[in-house]
Short mmCIF file of C-alpha atoms and ligand atoms in Angstrom, two decimals:
data_model
loop_
_atom_site.label_atom_id
_atom_site.label_comp_id
_atom_site.label_asym_id
_atom_site.label_seq_id
_atom_site.Cartn_x
_atom_site.Cartn_y
_atom_site.Cartn_z
CA MET A 942 -19.65 14.95 -5.95
CA VAL A 943 -20.50 14.24 -9.57
CA ALA A 944 -17.82 13.87 -12.20
CA GLU A 945 -18.15 15.78 -15.47
CA TYR A 946 -19.50 13.51 -18.18
CA ASP A 947 -21.73 15.57 -20.43
CA GLY A 948 -24.86 15.21 -18.29
CA PHE A 949 -24.19 11.56 -17.49
CA GLU A 950 -22.93 9.96 -14.31
CA PRO A 951 -21.00 6.69 -14.12
CA VAL A 952 -22.18 3.95 -11.78
CA ILE A 953 -19.33 1.65 -10.78
CA GLY A 954 -19.09 -1.43 -8.60
CA LEU A 955 -15.86 -3.33 -7.96
CA GLU A 956 -15.17 -6.99 -7.28
CA VAL A 957 -11.79 -7.57 -5.70
CA HIS A 958 -10.16 -10.96 -5.22
CA ALA A 959 -7.57 -10.97 -2.46
CA GLN A 960 -5.28 -13.96 -1.85
CA LEU A 961 -5.04 -14.69 1.85
CA GLN A 962 -1.45 -15.02 3.03
CA THR A 963 -1.91 -18.31 4.87
CA ASN A 964 0.94 -20.84 4.90
CA SER A 965 -1.20 -23.59 3.44
CA LYS A 966 -4.08 -23.84 0.99
CA ILE A 967 -7.75 -23.51 1.90
CA PHE A 968 -8.81 -27.18 1.64
CA CYS A 969 -5.52 -29.14 1.87
CA GLY A 970 -2.11 -28.95 3.51
CA CYS A 971 -0.17 -27.90 0.39
CA ARG A 972 2.09 -24.92 0.87
CA VAL A 973 1.10 -21.56 -0.69
CA GLN A 974 4.14 -20.09 -2.38
CA TYR A 975 4.50 -17.77 -5.33
CA GLY A 976 7.10 -18.63 -7.95
CA ALA A 977 7.70 -22.27 -6.96
CA GLU A 978 8.52 -24.93 -9.57
CA PRO A 979 5.28 -25.40 -11.59
CA ASN A 980 3.02 -28.20 -10.32
CA SER A 981 5.29 -28.91 -7.33
CA LEU A 982 2.77 -27.79 -4.70
CA THR A 983 -0.18 -30.05 -5.37
CA CYS A 984 -1.95 -33.06 -3.87
CA PRO A 985 -5.03 -35.16 -4.70
CA VAL A 986 -7.31 -32.57 -3.00
CA CYS A 987 -6.20 -29.48 -4.91
CA LEU A 988 -5.83 -31.51 -8.11
CA GLY A 989 -9.45 -32.61 -7.71
CA LEU A 990 -8.70 -36.32 -7.95
CA PRO A 991 -11.70 -38.62 -7.37
CA GLY A 992 -12.36 -39.44 -3.74
CA ALA A 993 -10.16 -36.67 -2.30
CA LEU A 994 -11.97 -34.70 0.41
CA PRO A 995 -11.50 -31.03 1.31
CA VAL A 996 -10.79 -29.93 4.90
CA LEU A 997 -11.31 -26.23 5.65
CA ASN A 998 -8.28 -24.15 6.78
CA LYS A 999 -9.28 -22.35 10.00
CA LYS A 1000 -6.69 -19.60 9.48
CA ALA A 1001 -8.30 -18.69 6.14
CA VAL A 1002 -11.66 -18.26 7.88
CA GLU A 1003 -10.04 -16.12 10.55
CA TYR A 1004 -8.35 -13.88 7.97
CA ALA A 1005 -11.67 -13.39 6.19
CA MET A 1006 -13.27 -12.55 9.54
CA ARG A 1007 -10.56 -9.96 10.27
CA MET A 1008 -11.33 -8.11 7.04
CA ILE A 1009 -15.11 -8.34 7.50
CA LEU A 1010 -14.96 -6.98 11.05
CA ALA A 1011 -12.37 -4.31 10.27
CA ILE A 1012 -14.62 -2.70 7.67
CA GLY A 1013 -17.71 -2.87 9.88
CA GLY A 1014 -19.36 -5.87 8.23
CA SER A 1015 -21.04 -8.75 10.00
CA VAL A 1016 -19.81 -12.34 10.11
CA ARG A 1017 -22.55 -14.91 9.60
CA ASN A 1018 -22.82 -17.54 12.31
CA GLU A 1019 -23.55 -20.06 9.60
CA SER A 1020 -22.26 -19.87 6.07
CA VAL A 1021 -22.27 -22.42 3.29
CA PHE A 1022 -19.71 -23.43 0.68
CA ALA A 1023 -21.07 -24.02 -2.80
CA ARG A 1024 -19.82 -25.49 -6.02
CA LYS A 1025 -19.52 -23.04 -8.88
CA ASN A 1026 -19.41 -25.19 -12.00
CA TYR A 1027 -17.49 -24.19 -15.07
CA PHE A 1028 -15.02 -25.76 -17.40
CA TYR A 1029 -11.56 -24.32 -17.77
CA PRO A 1030 -8.14 -25.96 -18.25
CA ASP A 1031 -6.75 -24.47 -15.03
CA LEU A 1032 -9.64 -25.82 -12.96
CA PRO A 1033 -9.07 -29.59 -12.72
CA LYS A 1034 -12.18 -30.35 -10.65
CA GLY A 1035 -14.52 -28.72 -13.16
CA TYR A 1036 -15.88 -26.58 -10.33
CA GLN A 1037 -14.60 -24.04 -7.88
CA ILE A 1038 -15.52 -24.23 -4.21
CA SER A 1039 -16.96 -20.80 -3.41
CA GLN A 1040 -19.85 -19.37 -1.44
CA PHE A 1041 -23.15 -18.36 -2.94
CA ASP A 1042 -26.28 -17.36 -1.06
CA LYS A 1043 -24.78 -17.65 2.43
CA PRO A 1044 -21.38 -15.90 2.33
CA VAL A 1045 -19.25 -15.64 5.48
CA GLY A 1046 -19.47 -11.82 5.53
CA GLU A 1047 -22.08 -9.21 4.66
CA GLY A 1048 -22.26 -5.42 4.78
CA GLY A 1049 -19.66 -2.94 5.97
CA ALA A 1050 -18.05 -0.15 3.99
CA ILE A 1051 -14.73 1.19 2.76
CA GLU A 1052 -14.36 4.86 3.66
CA PHE A 1053 -11.83 7.28 2.26
CA THR A 1054 -11.17 10.95 1.64
CA LEU A 1055 -10.82 12.29 -1.90
CA ASP A 1056 -10.40 16.01 -2.62
CA ASP A 1057 -11.45 16.83 0.97
CA HIS A 1058 -14.65 14.92 0.36
CA ARG A 1059 -15.52 11.96 2.59
CA LYS A 1060 -16.80 8.97 0.66
CA SER A 1061 -18.26 5.71 1.88
CA VAL A 1062 -18.60 2.75 -0.50
CA GLY A 1063 -20.87 0.03 0.88
CA LEU A 1064 -19.98 -3.63 0.58
CA ILE A 1065 -22.50 -6.27 -0.42
CA ARG A 1066 -20.52 -9.28 0.71
CA ILE A 1067 -17.16 -10.83 1.42
CA HIS A 1068 -16.97 -14.53 0.70
CA LEU A 1069 -14.35 -17.27 0.86
CA GLU A 1070 -13.35 -19.34 -2.13
CA GLU A 1071 -10.43 -21.21 -3.66
CA ASP A 1072 -8.24 -19.89 -6.44
CA ALA A 1073 -7.82 -21.74 -9.75
CA GLY A 1074 -4.51 -22.65 -11.38
CA LYS A 1075 -2.70 -20.60 -13.99
CA SER A 1076 -2.53 -21.05 -17.75
CA LEU A 1077 0.87 -20.22 -19.21
CA HIS A 1078 0.76 -19.09 -22.83
CA PRO A 1079 4.25 -19.26 -24.42
CA GLU A 1080 5.39 -15.83 -25.55
CA SER A 1081 7.03 -17.26 -28.64
CA GLY A 1082 3.62 -18.18 -29.99
CA GLU A 1083 3.89 -22.00 -29.94
CA PRO A 1084 0.49 -23.60 -30.52
CA TYR A 1085 0.04 -24.92 -26.98
CA THR A 1086 -0.71 -23.69 -23.49
CA GLN A 1087 0.88 -25.02 -20.31
CA VAL A 1088 -0.88 -25.16 -17.00
CA ASP A 1089 0.55 -24.66 -13.50
CA LEU A 1090 -1.75 -25.97 -10.77
CA ASN A 1091 0.27 -24.67 -7.79
CA ARG A 1092 -2.25 -21.87 -7.30
CA CYS A 1093 -5.23 -24.26 -7.18
CA GLY A 1094 -6.76 -24.08 -3.73
CA THR A 1095 -5.04 -20.88 -2.63
CA PRO A 1096 -7.51 -19.15 -0.29
CA LEU A 1097 -9.23 -16.04 -1.62
CA ILE A 1098 -11.75 -13.60 -0.34
CA GLU A 1099 -13.90 -11.87 -2.89
CA ILE A 1100 -14.94 -8.40 -1.80
CA VAL A 1101 -17.99 -7.16 -3.70
CA SER A 1102 -18.95 -3.50 -3.45
CA HIS A 1103 -22.30 -1.85 -4.01
CA PRO A 1104 -22.38 0.28 -7.19
CA ASP A 1105 -21.63 3.35 -5.04
CA ILE A 1106 -18.58 4.57 -6.95
CA ARG A 1107 -19.16 7.57 -9.23
CA SER A 1108 -15.84 8.17 -11.01
CA PRO A 1109 -12.66 6.35 -12.05
CA ARG A 1110 -10.73 8.42 -9.49
CA GLU A 1111 -13.06 7.26 -6.75
CA ALA A 1112 -12.50 3.68 -7.92
CA TYR A 1113 -8.76 4.25 -7.62
CA ALA A 1114 -9.04 5.76 -4.14
CA TYR A 1115 -11.31 2.89 -3.04
CA LEU A 1116 -8.74 0.33 -4.18
CA VAL A 1117 -5.88 2.13 -2.45
CA LYS A 1118 -7.83 2.13 0.81
CA LEU A 1119 -8.91 -1.48 0.40
CA LYS A 1120 -5.34 -2.63 -0.22
CA GLN A 1121 -4.03 -0.59 2.70
CA THR A 1122 -6.63 -2.18 4.99
CA LEU A 1123 -5.77 -5.72 3.84
CA GLN A 1124 -2.09 -5.00 4.43
CA TYR A 1125 -2.63 -3.48 7.88
CA LEU A 1126 -4.60 -6.58 8.82
CA ASP A 1127 -1.77 -8.83 7.58
CA VAL A 1128 -4.23 -10.91 5.58
CA CYS A 1129 -3.02 -10.14 2.02
CA THR A 1130 0.23 -8.75 0.62
CA GLY A 1131 -1.72 -6.65 -1.90
CA ASP A 1132 0.91 -7.39 -4.54
CA MET A 1133 -0.92 -7.01 -7.85
CA GLU A 1134 2.11 -7.99 -9.93
CA LYS A 1135 2.03 -11.41 -8.33
CA GLY A 1136 -1.76 -11.60 -8.69
CA HIS A 1137 -2.30 -11.45 -4.93
CA LEU A 1138 -4.90 -8.75 -5.53
CA ARG A 1139 -7.11 -8.73 -8.63
CA CYS A 1140 -9.95 -6.46 -9.61
CA ASP A 1141 -12.94 -6.63 -11.97
CA ALA A 1142 -15.22 -3.65 -12.52
CA ASN A 1143 -18.91 -3.31 -13.39
CA VAL A 1144 -19.80 -0.03 -15.03
CA SER A 1145 -22.86 1.65 -16.46
CA VAL A 1146 -23.87 5.24 -17.10
CA ARG A 1147 -27.12 7.14 -16.56
CA PRO A 1148 -28.34 10.72 -16.94
CA ILE A 1149 -27.51 12.74 -13.82
CA GLY A 1150 -30.53 12.70 -11.51
CA SER A 1151 -31.79 9.35 -12.75
CA GLU A 1152 -32.45 6.74 -10.08
CA THR A 1153 -32.47 3.70 -12.36
CA PHE A 1154 -29.38 1.87 -13.54
CA GLY A 1155 -28.23 1.67 -17.15
CA THR A 1156 -27.08 -1.60 -18.74
CA ARG A 1157 -23.71 -2.50 -17.30
CA THR A 1158 -20.61 -4.06 -18.77
CA GLU A 1159 -17.93 -5.93 -16.89
CA LEU A 1160 -14.25 -5.07 -17.28
CA LYS A 1161 -11.66 -7.77 -16.67
CA ASN A 1162 -7.90 -8.12 -16.94
CA LEU A 1163 -7.15 -5.02 -14.90
CA ASN A 1164 -3.61 -5.58 -13.66
CA SER A 1165 -2.98 -2.38 -11.71
CA PHE A 1166 -5.00 0.37 -10.05
CA LYS A 1167 -3.91 2.72 -12.84
CA HIS A 1168 -5.28 0.26 -15.40
CA VAL A 1169 -8.59 0.15 -13.52
CA GLU A 1170 -8.80 3.94 -13.68
CA LYS A 1171 -7.89 4.11 -17.37
CA ALA A 1172 -10.16 1.24 -18.41
CA LEU A 1173 -13.12 2.78 -16.58
CA GLU A 1174 -12.50 6.16 -18.21
CA TYR A 1175 -12.41 4.47 -21.61
CA GLU A 1176 -15.55 2.41 -21.03
CA ILE A 1177 -17.57 5.30 -19.56
CA ASN A 1178 -16.84 7.44 -22.60
CA ARG A 1179 -17.58 4.55 -24.96
CA GLN A 1180 -21.00 4.00 -23.35
CA ILE A 1181 -21.89 7.71 -23.35
CA ASN A 1182 -20.91 8.12 -27.00
CA LEU A 1183 -22.92 5.03 -27.90
CA ILE A 1184 -26.04 6.31 -26.13
CA LYS A 1185 -25.68 9.82 -27.55
CA SER A 1186 -25.45 8.44 -31.08
CA GLY A 1187 -28.70 6.55 -30.57
CA GLY A 1188 -27.24 3.13 -29.75
CA ALA A 1189 -27.69 0.94 -26.72
CA VAL A 1190 -25.16 -0.60 -24.35
CA GLU A 1191 -25.06 -4.37 -24.49
CA GLN A 1192 -24.46 -6.39 -21.36
CA THR A 1193 -21.10 -7.97 -22.01
CA THR A 1194 -17.67 -8.77 -20.61
CA LEU A 1195 -14.72 -6.72 -21.85
CA LEU A 1196 -11.02 -7.41 -21.56
CA TRP A 1197 -8.81 -4.37 -21.05
CA ASN A 1198 -5.91 -4.29 -23.48
CA GLU A 1199 -3.19 -2.14 -21.94
CA LYS A 1200 -1.15 -2.02 -25.15
CA SER A 1201 -3.91 -0.62 -27.34
CA GLN A 1202 -5.62 1.22 -24.45
CA THR A 1203 -8.96 -0.23 -25.49
CA ALA A 1204 -11.41 -2.76 -24.10
CA GLU A 1205 -12.08 -5.79 -26.29
CA MET A 1206 -15.24 -7.83 -26.19
CA MET A 1207 -14.73 -11.43 -25.06
CA ARG A 1208 -15.97 -14.10 -27.43
CA SER A 1209 -19.68 -14.77 -27.05
CA LYS A 1210 -19.32 -18.31 -25.67
CA GLU A 1211 -17.47 -16.88 -22.66
CA GLU A 1212 -19.86 -14.03 -22.16
CA SER A 1213 -22.38 -15.65 -19.88
CA HIS A 1214 -22.06 -18.57 -17.57
CA ASP A 1215 -24.56 -20.79 -15.98
CA TYR A 1216 -22.59 -21.79 -12.93
CA ARG A 1217 -25.25 -24.17 -11.60
CA TYR A 1218 -24.39 -23.39 -7.98
CA PHE A 1219 -25.27 -26.01 -5.39
CA PRO A 1220 -24.09 -26.59 -1.80
CA GLU A 1221 -20.71 -28.35 -1.61
CA PRO A 1222 -21.62 -31.86 -0.38
CA ASP A 1223 -18.12 -32.58 0.95
CA LEU A 1224 -18.06 -29.69 3.44
CA VAL A 1225 -20.29 -29.09 6.43
CA THR A 1226 -21.89 -25.74 7.15
CA LEU A 1227 -19.25 -23.30 8.43
CA GLN A 1228 -20.18 -22.46 12.03
CA VAL A 1229 -18.73 -19.31 13.56
CA ASP A 1230 -19.86 -18.66 17.14
CA ASN A 1231 -19.99 -15.25 18.76
CA ASP A 1232 -17.02 -16.00 21.05
CA TRP A 1233 -14.81 -16.58 18.04
CA ILE A 1234 -16.05 -13.38 16.42
CA ALA A 1235 -15.34 -11.47 19.66
CA ARG A 1236 -11.81 -12.89 19.86
CA VAL A 1237 -11.00 -11.91 16.28
CA ARG A 1238 -12.48 -8.46 16.84
CA ALA A 1239 -10.41 -7.94 19.99
CA ASP A 1240 -7.22 -8.81 18.08
CA LEU A 1241 -7.80 -6.31 15.24
CA PRO A 1242 -4.85 -3.93 14.86
CA GLU A 1243 -5.19 -0.16 14.83
CA LEU A 1244 -5.84 0.83 11.19
CA ALA A 1245 -4.16 3.62 9.24
CA GLU A 1246 -6.58 6.50 9.86
CA ALA A 1247 -6.91 5.85 13.58
CA ARG A 1248 -3.17 5.56 13.84
CA ALA A 1249 -2.63 8.86 11.97
CA THR A 1250 -5.02 10.63 14.35
CA ARG A 1251 -3.13 9.20 17.32
CA PHE A 1252 0.24 10.23 15.83
CA VAL A 1253 -0.95 13.84 15.65
CA SER A 1254 -2.06 13.93 19.28
CA GLN A 1255 0.62 11.71 20.80
CA TYR A 1256 3.70 12.95 18.94
CA GLY A 1257 2.56 16.44 17.99
CA ILE A 1258 3.28 16.01 14.29
CA ARG A 1259 1.46 17.65 11.38
CA GLU A 1260 -1.56 15.87 9.87
CA TYR A 1261 0.18 15.66 6.52
CA ASP A 1262 3.18 13.88 8.06
CA ALA A 1263 0.92 11.56 10.03
CA ALA A 1264 -0.77 10.50 6.78
CA VAL A 1265 2.59 9.87 5.10
CA LEU A 1266 3.93 7.90 8.07
CA THR A 1267 0.87 5.66 8.35
CA ASP A 1268 0.72 4.85 4.64
CA THR A 1269 1.96 1.37 5.43
CA ARG A 1270 1.97 -0.47 8.72
CA SER A 1271 5.71 -1.14 8.51
CA LEU A 1272 6.49 2.56 8.02
CA ALA A 1273 4.26 3.48 10.98
CA ASP A 1274 5.99 0.80 13.06
CA TYR A 1275 9.38 2.19 12.05
CA PHE A 1276 8.40 5.71 13.13
CA GLU A 1277 7.10 4.45 16.48
CA SER A 1278 10.33 2.49 17.00
CA VAL A 1279 12.31 5.70 16.50
CA MET A 1280 9.96 7.52 18.87
CA SER A 1281 10.52 4.92 21.58
CA GLU A 1282 14.06 6.32 21.89
CA PHE A 1283 13.63 9.95 20.82
CA ASP A 1284 11.32 12.71 21.97
CA ASP A 1285 10.91 15.19 19.10
CA GLY A 1286 8.12 13.84 16.88
CA GLN A 1287 8.24 16.50 14.19
CA ALA A 1288 12.03 16.23 13.82
CA ALA A 1289 11.70 12.46 13.44
CA ALA A 1290 8.79 12.84 11.00
CA ASN A 1291 10.83 15.27 8.88
CA TRP A 1292 13.80 12.94 8.73
CA ILE A 1293 11.87 9.77 8.05
CA GLY A 1294 9.58 11.46 5.53
CA THR A 1295 12.45 12.86 3.47
CA GLU A 1296 15.99 11.44 3.90
CA LEU A 1297 15.04 7.95 5.01
CA LEU A 1298 12.18 7.34 2.56
CA ALA A 1299 14.32 8.59 -0.34
CA ALA A 1300 17.10 6.16 0.64
CA VAL A 1301 14.64 3.28 1.05
CA LYS A 1302 13.17 4.05 -2.36
CA ASP A 1303 16.66 4.10 -3.91
CA ALA A 1304 17.37 0.72 -2.39
CA GLY A 1305 14.13 -0.67 -3.84
CA VAL A 1306 13.19 -2.52 -0.64
CA GLU A 1307 10.39 -2.39 1.92
CA ILE A 1308 11.13 -0.22 4.93
CA GLY A 1309 10.70 -3.20 7.25
CA ASP A 1310 13.61 -4.89 5.47
CA TYR A 1311 15.83 -1.80 5.30
CA HIS A 1312 19.28 -2.23 6.82
CA VAL A 1313 19.37 1.15 8.60
CA LYS A 1314 17.43 0.38 11.76
CA PRO A 1315 15.22 2.72 13.82
CA ASN A 1316 17.58 2.79 16.81
CA HIS A 1317 20.36 4.21 14.62
CA ILE A 1318 18.04 6.91 13.27
CA ALA A 1319 16.98 7.79 16.84
CA ASP A 1320 20.64 7.95 17.83
CA LEU A 1321 21.47 10.25 14.90
CA LEU A 1322 18.54 12.57 15.67
CA LYS A 1323 19.53 12.78 19.34
CA ARG A 1324 23.03 13.89 18.35
CA VAL A 1325 21.58 16.66 16.16
CA LYS A 1326 19.26 17.78 18.92
CA SER A 1327 22.04 17.90 21.53
CA GLY A 1328 24.23 19.93 19.17
CA GLN A 1329 26.93 17.28 18.88
CA ILE A 1330 26.57 17.46 15.09
CA SER A 1331 24.82 19.94 12.82
CA GLY A 1332 21.85 19.06 10.63
CA LYS A 1333 24.10 19.32 7.60
CA ILE A 1334 26.70 16.95 9.02
CA ALA A 1335 23.87 14.61 10.01
CA LYS A 1336 23.06 14.19 6.31
CA ASP A 1337 26.67 13.18 5.63
CA VAL A 1338 26.60 10.74 8.55
CA PHE A 1339 23.33 9.28 7.28
CA ALA A 1340 24.78 8.85 3.78
CA GLU A 1341 27.58 6.82 5.38
CA MET A 1342 25.08 4.81 7.46
CA VAL A 1343 23.31 3.89 4.21
CA VAL A 1344 26.56 2.67 2.66
CA SER A 1345 28.23 0.92 5.59
CA GLY A 1346 25.32 0.24 7.94
CA ASP A 1347 27.55 1.47 10.80
CA ALA A 1348 26.21 3.22 13.89
CA PRO A 1349 26.27 7.05 13.88
CA ALA A 1350 28.73 7.17 16.82
CA SER A 1351 31.39 5.16 15.02
CA ILE A 1352 30.98 7.14 11.79
CA ILE A 1353 31.24 10.46 13.60
CA LYS A 1354 34.34 9.27 15.45
CA LYS A 1355 35.99 7.66 12.44
CA LYS A 1356 35.48 10.71 10.23
CA GLY A 1357 36.08 13.31 12.94
CA LEU A 1358 32.72 14.93 12.29
CA GLU A 1359 31.85 16.03 15.79
CA GLN A 1360 30.69 19.60 16.08
CA ILE A 1361 33.34 21.93 17.46
CA SER A 1362 31.86 23.64 20.51
CA ASP A 1363 35.11 24.34 22.28
CA ASN A 1364 36.10 28.00 22.73
CA SER A 1365 39.77 27.14 22.96
CA VAL A 1366 39.60 25.62 19.48
CA LEU A 1367 37.36 28.22 17.85
CA GLU A 1368 39.00 31.37 19.28
CA PRO A 1369 42.43 30.91 17.65
CA ILE A 1370 40.78 30.18 14.29
CA ILE A 1371 38.72 33.38 14.52
CA GLU A 1372 41.69 35.49 15.64
CA ARG A 1373 43.75 34.22 12.75
CA LEU A 1374 40.97 35.11 10.32
CA LEU A 1375 40.59 38.63 11.65
CA ASP A 1376 44.38 39.17 11.38
CA ALA A 1377 44.41 37.95 7.80
CA ASN A 1378 41.51 40.22 6.73
CA PRO A 1379 42.16 43.70 8.16
CA ASP A 1380 40.21 45.39 5.34
CA ASN A 1381 37.00 43.52 6.16
CA VAL A 1382 37.50 44.12 9.88
CA ALA A 1383 37.75 47.85 9.16
CA LYS A 1384 34.64 47.71 6.98
CA TYR A 1385 32.69 46.02 9.75
CA ARG A 1386 33.83 48.52 12.34
CA SER A 1387 32.89 51.43 10.08
CA GLY A 1388 29.30 50.13 10.08
CA LYS A 1389 29.26 47.83 7.05
CA THR A 1390 28.11 44.93 9.21
CA ASN A 1391 27.14 42.80 6.22
CA VAL A 1392 30.73 41.50 6.08
CA PHE A 1393 29.86 39.55 9.23
CA GLY A 1394 28.56 36.76 7.00
CA PHE A 1395 31.91 36.61 5.25
CA PHE A 1396 33.66 35.82 8.54
CA VAL A 1397 31.11 33.16 9.50
CA GLY A 1398 31.58 31.55 6.11
CA GLN A 1399 35.35 31.51 6.54
CA VAL A 1400 35.16 29.85 9.97
CA MET A 1401 32.81 27.18 8.63
CA LYS A 1402 35.12 26.60 5.70
CA GLU A 1403 38.16 26.22 7.98
CA THR A 1404 36.30 23.75 10.20
CA ARG A 1405 34.70 21.81 7.33
CA GLY A 1406 31.27 22.86 8.57
CA GLN A 1407 31.85 21.45 12.02
CA ALA A 1408 32.00 24.66 14.05
CA ASN A 1409 29.01 25.22 16.30
CA PRO A 1410 27.22 28.06 14.45
CA THR A 1411 25.81 29.67 17.59
CA MET A 1412 29.22 29.82 19.23
CA VAL A 1413 30.88 31.12 16.06
CA ASN A 1414 28.35 33.96 15.94
CA GLU A 1415 28.87 34.85 19.59
CA LEU A 1416 32.66 34.75 19.44
CA LEU A 1417 32.85 36.72 16.19
CA LYS A 1418 30.58 39.44 17.56
CA LYS A 1419 32.62 39.70 20.71
CA LYS A 1420 35.91 40.01 18.81
CA LEU A 1421 34.64 42.41 16.11
CA ASP A 1422 32.65 44.64 18.41
CA GLY A 1423 35.32 44.56 21.13
ZN1 ZN B 1104 -3.14 -29.76 -2.13
#
C-alpha cells in the first residue's frame, strides 16, 4: 500500500525508547519513581562519582528479553555494554552506558492491521541502556536551568525499526501496537506524558519504484503518537516540495514544535555527534544462556491478538468486540473475570463495551482500578438474564452501583426494582386499566388492535417499568381477546 504523495513515497524508521518498569535502576539500587523530590533518588553510581562501580539489574535484562522474544527477535547469548560519550548537563558521567555492536536483542517484527491490510515492520535491534537526567527550564524565563538527576540510570530499551514504514498513519499504527505489546508484557507503562515512552523518527522520500534511499532527516521531540503522525506529514511534504523545486534534502536533526506545527533545525553544533563508543570497562560481557531464554519464553503472557482470537472462539463474541475487549490487558482480564461467573459472552461484551467503559472513562481511571468490580457486573447480568430485572432497570441499577459501589442485590432490594412477574399483582392492575378505558377496549375489540400498545404502556407506567413485559403481553391479550 503506497500513500499518495505526488509520485513520491516516504521511507520511515522509528527509534523508540521505553523505560522499563523495574523497582530499581539499571546499575544501582536507587528506586525508580516518577515525580519524586528532585535529586532525592541518587547515589554515587548514578551520579557518576569517581570510583563508583555499576552492577547490572537482572530484572532489567529479563524485561528486555521478554520484549525481544515476544516480537520474534533473538536474544544474544553474549552482549556487550558500551560507553556512548557525549557532554550534556543532565549526564553527570559524561557518557551513557548503552550497547553498540553487540546489543542484547536482534531481529523480530511488529505486525499490525491497518485498513484491512496486514503490515509487518522489521526490527533491527533492541538494546539496553541507562536513561539520563532531566533539565528543567523555568517557564518564567529566568536565565538558568535546573537539573534533576533522579532519572539517571533508569533502565531503557531502545527499539530500532527497519525503514519499513511507508506513511505517517502506518507509523501511528506501529506505535500503538508497540505500546500495547510493552503493556501486555508488563515491562513498560507506555505513559508518554511521563516520558516512559519516547519516539524519534527518521524520514526520507524517494520516487515510487525507486530502490535507493533518499537523504534522511531525524525528527525529535515527538511527545505523543499524534505528534509523530503530524510531524512526519509535515516533514514528508517539506522534503517533496524541496526536491520538486530543485533543492536537496540535507541530513539534519529537526525538533518538532507543536505550537507552530513546524519542525525547526537544531543548531549545527548539536547536529552530529562523535560518540566514540568503546566497551564499558566496568561491566563484564552479559551472558544469557539458553535455559534462561527458555524460561523467559515460557513465561510470556498471551498477547492481544491471540487473546482476541481466543475470545471469539471461547466466548462466542463478535470479532469487533474481541478487539475492543483486548485493547488493554486489564480490560481483557476484567472481561474474563466477569465470564468466570457468567455464561453469555456477547451480553457481557455488550455491557462492558458500552455502559462500563463509558463509566470508567467518566471516572478518568484505569479499568483495573475501577471501584465497580467484575463480580458485581456478573451478578447484574445474571439478574437480567433470569428476568429478575429488565435491561432498562439494569441501567438504573448500574448507575447506582457507580455512585454507591453497592452490590446489585442490595440496590434492587433497597429501591424495590425487582421485576414484577407475579400474576396476582399484574392482573388487578390490568383489570383496573381496562375498566378505566372502555373506549380503547371497544376500539381493540372492533379490530383496531394498534391500541394494544397503549395498554402495555399504561401498565409499564403504573409499575415504573418493572412489570415483566412478556407476562404483561400475555395477560393483556387474554383479557382483551376474552
Ligand atoms: Zn543510584
